[in-house]
Coordinates of C-alpha atoms in Angstrom, one line a residue:
X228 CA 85.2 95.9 95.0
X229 CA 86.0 93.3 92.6
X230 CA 85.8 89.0 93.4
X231 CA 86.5 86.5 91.1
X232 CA 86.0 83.2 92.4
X233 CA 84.3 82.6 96.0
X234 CA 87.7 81.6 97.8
X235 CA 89.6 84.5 95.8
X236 CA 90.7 87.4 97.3
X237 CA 88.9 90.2 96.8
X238 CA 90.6 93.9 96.0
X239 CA 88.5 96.7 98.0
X240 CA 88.4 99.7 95.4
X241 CA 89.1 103.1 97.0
X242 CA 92.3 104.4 97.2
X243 CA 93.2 108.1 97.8
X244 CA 95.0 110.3 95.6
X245 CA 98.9 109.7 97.7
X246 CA 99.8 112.8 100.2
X247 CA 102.7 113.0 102.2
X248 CA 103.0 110.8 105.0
X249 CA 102.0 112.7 108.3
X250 CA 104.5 111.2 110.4
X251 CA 107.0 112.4 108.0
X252 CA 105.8 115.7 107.9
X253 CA 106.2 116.1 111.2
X254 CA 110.1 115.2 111.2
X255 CA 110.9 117.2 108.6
X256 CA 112.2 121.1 110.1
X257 CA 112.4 122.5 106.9
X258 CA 108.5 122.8 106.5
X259 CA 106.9 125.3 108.5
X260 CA 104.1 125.2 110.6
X261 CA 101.9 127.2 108.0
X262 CA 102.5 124.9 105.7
X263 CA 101.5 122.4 107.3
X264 CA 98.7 123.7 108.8
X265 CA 97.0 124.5 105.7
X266 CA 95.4 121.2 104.7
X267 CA 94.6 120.1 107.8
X268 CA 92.9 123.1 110.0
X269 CA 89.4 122.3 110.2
X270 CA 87.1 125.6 110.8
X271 CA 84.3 123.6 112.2
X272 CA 86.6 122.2 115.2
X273 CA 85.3 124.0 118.1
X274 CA 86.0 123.8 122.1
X275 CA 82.2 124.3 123.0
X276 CA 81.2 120.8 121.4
X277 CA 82.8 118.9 123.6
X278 CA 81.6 117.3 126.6
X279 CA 83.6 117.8 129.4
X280 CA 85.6 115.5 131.2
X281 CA 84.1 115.5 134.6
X282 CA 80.5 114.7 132.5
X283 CA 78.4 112.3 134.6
X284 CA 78.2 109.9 132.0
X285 CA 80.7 107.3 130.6
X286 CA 80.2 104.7 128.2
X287 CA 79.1 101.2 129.7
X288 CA 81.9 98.5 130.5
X289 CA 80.6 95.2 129.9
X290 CA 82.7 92.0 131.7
X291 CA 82.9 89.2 129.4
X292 CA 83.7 86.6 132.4
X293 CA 80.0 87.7 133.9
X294 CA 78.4 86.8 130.4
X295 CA 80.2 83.2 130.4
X296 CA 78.9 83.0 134.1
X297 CA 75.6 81.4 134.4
X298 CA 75.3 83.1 137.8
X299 CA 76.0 86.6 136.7
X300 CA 75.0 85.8 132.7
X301 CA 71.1 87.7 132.7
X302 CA 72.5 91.0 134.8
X303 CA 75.7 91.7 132.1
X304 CA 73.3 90.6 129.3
X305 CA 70.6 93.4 130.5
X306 CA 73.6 95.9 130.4
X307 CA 74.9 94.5 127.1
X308 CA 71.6 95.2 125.7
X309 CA 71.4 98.6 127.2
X310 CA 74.8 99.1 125.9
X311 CA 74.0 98.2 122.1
X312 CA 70.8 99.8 121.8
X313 CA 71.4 103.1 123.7
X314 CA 75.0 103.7 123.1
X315 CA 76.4 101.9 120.2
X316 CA 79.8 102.2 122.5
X317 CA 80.9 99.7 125.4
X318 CA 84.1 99.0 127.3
X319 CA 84.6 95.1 127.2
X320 CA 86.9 93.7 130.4
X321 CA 87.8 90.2 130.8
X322 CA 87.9 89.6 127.3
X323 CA 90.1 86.8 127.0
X324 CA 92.4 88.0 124.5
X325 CA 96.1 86.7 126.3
X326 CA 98.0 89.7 127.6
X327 CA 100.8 88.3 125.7
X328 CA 99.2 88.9 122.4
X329 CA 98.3 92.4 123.2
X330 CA 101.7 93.0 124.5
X331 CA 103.9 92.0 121.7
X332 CA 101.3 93.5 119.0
X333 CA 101.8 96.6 121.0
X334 CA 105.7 96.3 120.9
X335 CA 105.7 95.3 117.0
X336 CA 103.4 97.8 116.1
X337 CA 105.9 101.0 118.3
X338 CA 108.5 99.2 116.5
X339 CA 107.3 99.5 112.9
X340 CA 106.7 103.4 113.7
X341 CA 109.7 103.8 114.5
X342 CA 111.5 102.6 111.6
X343 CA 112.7 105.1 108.6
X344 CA 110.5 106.3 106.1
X345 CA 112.0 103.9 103.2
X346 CA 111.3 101.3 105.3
X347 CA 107.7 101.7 106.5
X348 CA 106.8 102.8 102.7
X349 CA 107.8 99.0 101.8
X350 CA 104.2 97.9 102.5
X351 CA 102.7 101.2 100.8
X352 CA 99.4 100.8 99.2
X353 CA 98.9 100.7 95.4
X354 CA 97.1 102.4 93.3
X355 CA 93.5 102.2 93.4
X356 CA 93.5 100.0 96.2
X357 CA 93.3 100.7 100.1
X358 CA 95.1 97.9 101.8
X359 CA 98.2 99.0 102.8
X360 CA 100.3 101.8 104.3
X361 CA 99.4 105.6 103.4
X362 CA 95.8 107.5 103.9
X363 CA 92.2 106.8 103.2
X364 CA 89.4 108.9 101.5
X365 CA 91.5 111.6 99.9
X366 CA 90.0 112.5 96.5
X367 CA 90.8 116.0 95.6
X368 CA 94.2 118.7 96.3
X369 CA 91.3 120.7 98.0
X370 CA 90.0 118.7 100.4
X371 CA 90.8 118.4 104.4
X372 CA 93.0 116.4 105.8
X373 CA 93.2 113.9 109.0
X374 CA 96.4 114.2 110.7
X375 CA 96.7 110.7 110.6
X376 CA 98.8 108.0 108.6
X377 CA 97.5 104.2 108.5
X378 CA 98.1 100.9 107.8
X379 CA 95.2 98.8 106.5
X380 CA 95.1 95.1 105.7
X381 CA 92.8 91.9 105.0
X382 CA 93.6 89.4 108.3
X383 CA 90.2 86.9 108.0
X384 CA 89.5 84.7 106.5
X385 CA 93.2 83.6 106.0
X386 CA 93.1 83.0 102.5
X387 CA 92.2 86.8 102.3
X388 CA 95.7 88.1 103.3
X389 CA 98.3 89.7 101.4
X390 CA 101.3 89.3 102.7
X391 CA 103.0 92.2 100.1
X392 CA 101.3 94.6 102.6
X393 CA 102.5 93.2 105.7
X394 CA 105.3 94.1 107.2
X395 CA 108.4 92.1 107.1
X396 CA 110.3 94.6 109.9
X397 CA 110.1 93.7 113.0
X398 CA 110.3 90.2 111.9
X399 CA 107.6 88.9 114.3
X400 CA 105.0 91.7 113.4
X401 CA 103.4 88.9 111.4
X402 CA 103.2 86.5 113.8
X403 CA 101.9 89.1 116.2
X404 CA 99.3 90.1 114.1
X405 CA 98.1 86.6 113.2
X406 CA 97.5 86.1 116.6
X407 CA 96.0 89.0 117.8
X408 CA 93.4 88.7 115.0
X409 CA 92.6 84.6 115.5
X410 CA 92.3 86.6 119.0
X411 CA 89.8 89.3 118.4
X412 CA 87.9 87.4 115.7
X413 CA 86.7 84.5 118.3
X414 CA 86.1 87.7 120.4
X415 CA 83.9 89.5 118.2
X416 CA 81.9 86.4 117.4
X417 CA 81.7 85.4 120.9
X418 CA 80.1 89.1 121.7
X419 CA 77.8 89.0 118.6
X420 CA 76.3 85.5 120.1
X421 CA 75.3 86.9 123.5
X422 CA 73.7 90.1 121.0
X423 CA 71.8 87.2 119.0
X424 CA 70.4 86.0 121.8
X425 CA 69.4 89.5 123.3
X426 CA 67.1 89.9 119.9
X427 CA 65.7 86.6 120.6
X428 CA 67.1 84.9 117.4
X429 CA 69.4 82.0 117.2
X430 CA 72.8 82.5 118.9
X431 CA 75.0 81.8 116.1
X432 CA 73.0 84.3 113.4
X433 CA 74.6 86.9 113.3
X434 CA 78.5 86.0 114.0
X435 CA 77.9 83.1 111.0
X436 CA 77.6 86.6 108.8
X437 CA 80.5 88.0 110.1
X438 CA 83.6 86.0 108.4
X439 CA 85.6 88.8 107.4
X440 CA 88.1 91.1 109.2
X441 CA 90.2 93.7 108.6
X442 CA 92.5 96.2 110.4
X443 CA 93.4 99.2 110.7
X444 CA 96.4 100.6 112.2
X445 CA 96.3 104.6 113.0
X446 CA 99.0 106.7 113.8
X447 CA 98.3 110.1 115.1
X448 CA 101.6 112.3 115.1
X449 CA 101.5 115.1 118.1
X450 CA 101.4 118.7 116.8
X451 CA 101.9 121.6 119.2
X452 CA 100.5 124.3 116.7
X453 CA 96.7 123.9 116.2
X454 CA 96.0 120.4 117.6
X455 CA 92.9 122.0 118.6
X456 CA 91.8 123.0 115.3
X457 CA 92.7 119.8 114.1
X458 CA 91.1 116.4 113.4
X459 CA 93.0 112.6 113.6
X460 CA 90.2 111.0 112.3
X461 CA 86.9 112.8 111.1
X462 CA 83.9 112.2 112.2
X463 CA 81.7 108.8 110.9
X464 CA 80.4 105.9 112.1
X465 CA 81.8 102.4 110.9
X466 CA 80.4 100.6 107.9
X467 CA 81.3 97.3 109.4
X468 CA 79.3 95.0 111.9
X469 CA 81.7 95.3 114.8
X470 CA 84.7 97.0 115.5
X471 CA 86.9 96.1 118.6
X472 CA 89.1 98.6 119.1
X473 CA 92.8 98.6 121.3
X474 CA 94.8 101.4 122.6
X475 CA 98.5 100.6 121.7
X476 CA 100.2 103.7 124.2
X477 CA 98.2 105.5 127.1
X478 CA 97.7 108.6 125.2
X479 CA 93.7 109.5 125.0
X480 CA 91.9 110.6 121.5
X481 CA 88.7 108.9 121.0
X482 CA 85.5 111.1 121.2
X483 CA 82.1 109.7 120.8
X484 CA 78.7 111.9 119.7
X485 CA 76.4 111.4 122.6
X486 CA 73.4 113.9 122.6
X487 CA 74.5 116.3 120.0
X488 CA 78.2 116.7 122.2
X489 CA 81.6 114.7 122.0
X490 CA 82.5 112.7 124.5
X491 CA 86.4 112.0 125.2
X492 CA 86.6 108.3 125.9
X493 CA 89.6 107.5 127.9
X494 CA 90.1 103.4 127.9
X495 CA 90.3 101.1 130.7
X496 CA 93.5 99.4 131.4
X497 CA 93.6 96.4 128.9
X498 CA 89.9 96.7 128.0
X499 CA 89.0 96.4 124.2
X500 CA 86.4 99.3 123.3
X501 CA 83.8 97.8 121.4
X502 CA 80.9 99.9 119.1
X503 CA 78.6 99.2 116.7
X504 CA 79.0 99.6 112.9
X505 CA 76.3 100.1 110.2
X506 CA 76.3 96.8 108.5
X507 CA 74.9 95.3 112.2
X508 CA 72.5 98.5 113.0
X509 CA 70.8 97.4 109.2
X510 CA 70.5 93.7 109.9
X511 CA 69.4 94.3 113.2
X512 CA 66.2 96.9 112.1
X513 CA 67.8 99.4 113.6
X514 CA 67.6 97.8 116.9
X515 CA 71.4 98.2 117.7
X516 CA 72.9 101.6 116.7
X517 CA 76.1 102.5 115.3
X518 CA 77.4 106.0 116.7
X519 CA 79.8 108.6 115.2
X520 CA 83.2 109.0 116.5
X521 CA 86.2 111.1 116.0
X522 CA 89.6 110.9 117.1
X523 CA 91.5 114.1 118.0
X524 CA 95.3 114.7 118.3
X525 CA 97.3 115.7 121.3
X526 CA 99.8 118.7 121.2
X527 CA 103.1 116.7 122.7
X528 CA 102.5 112.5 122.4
X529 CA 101.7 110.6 119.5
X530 CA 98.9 108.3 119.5
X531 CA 98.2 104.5 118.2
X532 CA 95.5 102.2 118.0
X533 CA 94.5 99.4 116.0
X534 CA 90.6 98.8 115.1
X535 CA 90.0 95.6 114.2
X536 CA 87.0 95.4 111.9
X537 CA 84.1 92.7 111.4
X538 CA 82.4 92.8 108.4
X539 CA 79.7 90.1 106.6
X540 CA 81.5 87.7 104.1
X541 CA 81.5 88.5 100.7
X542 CA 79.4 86.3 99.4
X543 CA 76.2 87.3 102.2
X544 CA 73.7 89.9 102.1
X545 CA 73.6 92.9 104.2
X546 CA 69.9 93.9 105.5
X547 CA 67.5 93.3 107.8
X548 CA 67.0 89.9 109.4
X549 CA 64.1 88.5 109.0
X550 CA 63.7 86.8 112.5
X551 CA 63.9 90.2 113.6
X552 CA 61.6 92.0 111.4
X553 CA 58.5 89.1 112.1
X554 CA 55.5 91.0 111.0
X555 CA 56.8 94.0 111.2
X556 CA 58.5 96.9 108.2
X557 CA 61.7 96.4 107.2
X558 CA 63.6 99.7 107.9
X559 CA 66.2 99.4 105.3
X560 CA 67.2 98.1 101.9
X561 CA 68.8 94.6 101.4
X562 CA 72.4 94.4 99.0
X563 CA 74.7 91.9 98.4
X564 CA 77.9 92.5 100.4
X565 CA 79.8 93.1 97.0
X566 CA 77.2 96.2 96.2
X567 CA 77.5 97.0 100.3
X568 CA 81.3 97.8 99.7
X569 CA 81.1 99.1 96.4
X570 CA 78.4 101.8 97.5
X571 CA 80.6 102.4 100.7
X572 CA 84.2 103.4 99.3
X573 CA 82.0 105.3 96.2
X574 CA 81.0 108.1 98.5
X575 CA 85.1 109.2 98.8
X576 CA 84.7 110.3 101.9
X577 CA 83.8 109.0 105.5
X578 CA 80.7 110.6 107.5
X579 CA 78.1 110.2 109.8
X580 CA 76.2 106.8 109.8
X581 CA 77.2 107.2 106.0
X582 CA 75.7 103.3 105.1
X583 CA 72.4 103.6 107.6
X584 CA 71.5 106.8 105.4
X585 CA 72.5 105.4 102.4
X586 CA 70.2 102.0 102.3
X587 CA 67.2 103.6 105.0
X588 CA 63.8 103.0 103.6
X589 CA 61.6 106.0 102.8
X590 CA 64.3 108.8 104.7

């Protein structure tokens, strides 16, 4: 990552070599299934490792309204915390984000996919550089591929954006971004105050870290040959703080590891699905965990979601908090955010708890 001064933008360094886009493969018939199979059949996809759908367990759904409710506050608080330290995953309801924003983000966003090529490709990412439209992580001719295009952008603070990579078609996809992330931001921080106060540290602690967003948009294209061999979005956990996480069509995809198996995740009607990212699992000692997921692809229906990311500010330090360490060992390694990101998109590819690994103390 490079920063100049504190109010600056900074440019996140980590582009992919360019690939073609997945949506366009998909369109073109002259291409044949072999073809395309080849980069993106994954040997290590396998039936058996999933859980299965009727499985007892499902991730806990938390109602935001009960939290605000001094009646009902201590009950969802006990199942927020069980939901943070046990899971990493949780359902949120009642979140306050206006149906109207959700709704005309979700139009915007069906309506961007379904422009031409030329069009989309407008907003492409540049060299060196991940913000924009096109792929993450993709560093050699040999590696894997996910079946997956994206779109990726700065949204907080708003100083941060750049507009070059947003797209001008529709004409209100702007708009409807802007205020779906002033949205999900006041969500996210609203969350991170009732965690705060779980740990028994100052409520405002941990979402007065947490200045910086970003999104990511995810496209999964349907493919009826080998959708079961292959992957949307290979497995890792997130190297932010908290990622809150909607489901733009009805089509399922997200899998969670929960006791060595994959759990398909199917989302409640207008609930945001919330999980737990490094950065917060190494300021909070490891108190709060950050779980791998995946996202597989379905043989007949496309798939889009948009993961809104919150990350510490640039200018803070990502590591253990010391109101929560007391007297006790500090389980991880403390780095400016700067060296946080620059360690992060060094690694070239995504994996499991990649950042928890990376900064743990005597592994």
């Amino acid at each position: 990552m490079e920063t100049t001064e504190a109010n600056e933008r900074p440019k996140i360094l980590g582009g992919c070599m360019k690939t073609r886009n997945v949506q366009a493969l998909v369109a073109d018939h002259n291409v044949s299934p072999a073809d395309i199979l080849e980069r993106y059949i994954r040997p290590e996809m396998a039936v058996d490792d999933v859980l299965l759908e009727n499985n007892s367990e499902e991730i806990p759904v938390i109602d935001m309204s009960r939290l605000m409710d001094e009646v009902s506050m201590d009950e969802e608080a006990s199942k927020l915390k069980f939901a943070c330290e046990d899971w990493g995953f949780f359902q949120l309801v009642n979140h306050g984000v206006p149906e109207k924003v959700i709704e005309e983000l979700k139009e915007d966003l069906m309506r961007f996919y379904d422009l031409p090529l030329e069009k989309r490709e407008e907003v492409a990412q540049l060299p060196g550089d991940l913000e924009g439209y096109g792929q993450a992580f993709i560093a050699s001719e040999e590696q894997k591929l996910d079946w997956a295009d994206m779109l990726y952008l700065f949204t907080q603070p708003p100083h941060f954006r750049n507009y070059k990579h947003w797209p001008s078609q529709p004409p209100s996809f702007r708009d409807s971004l802007e205020n779906y992330s002033n949205a999900t931001q006041e969500v996210a921080h609203c969350i991170m105050g009732f965690m705060a106060t779980i740990l028994g540290i100052k409520r405002e602690t941990i979402s007065e870290i947490h200045g910086s967003q970003t999104v990511r948009i995810n496209y999964y294209p349907p493919c009826a040959n080998g959708h079961d061999k292959m992957i949307g979005l290979s497995p890792h956990s997130d190297g932010c703080g908290l990622t809150l996480l909607l489901q733009v069509n009805p089509v399922p995809g997200l899998q969670i590891k929960r006791n060595g198996k994959w759990l398909p995740i199917v989302p409640l009607p207008g609930a945001l699905i919330v999980n737990i990212g490094d950065a917060l699992e190494i300021l909070t000692n490891g108190r709060y965990k950050s779980i791998e997921h995946r996202a597989v692809i379905n043989a007949k229906e496309e798939r889009i979601s948009i993961a809104a990311a919150h990350s510490p500010s640039f200018e803070k330090t990502v590591g253990p908090l010391a109101d929560i360490v007391g007297k006790g060992t500090p389980l991880f390694k403390s780095v400016t955010m700067p060296e946080y990101v620059k360690l992060f998109v060094s690694q070239k590819k995504i994996y499991e708890k990649k950042m928890v690994q990376l900064l743990k103390l005597n592994p």
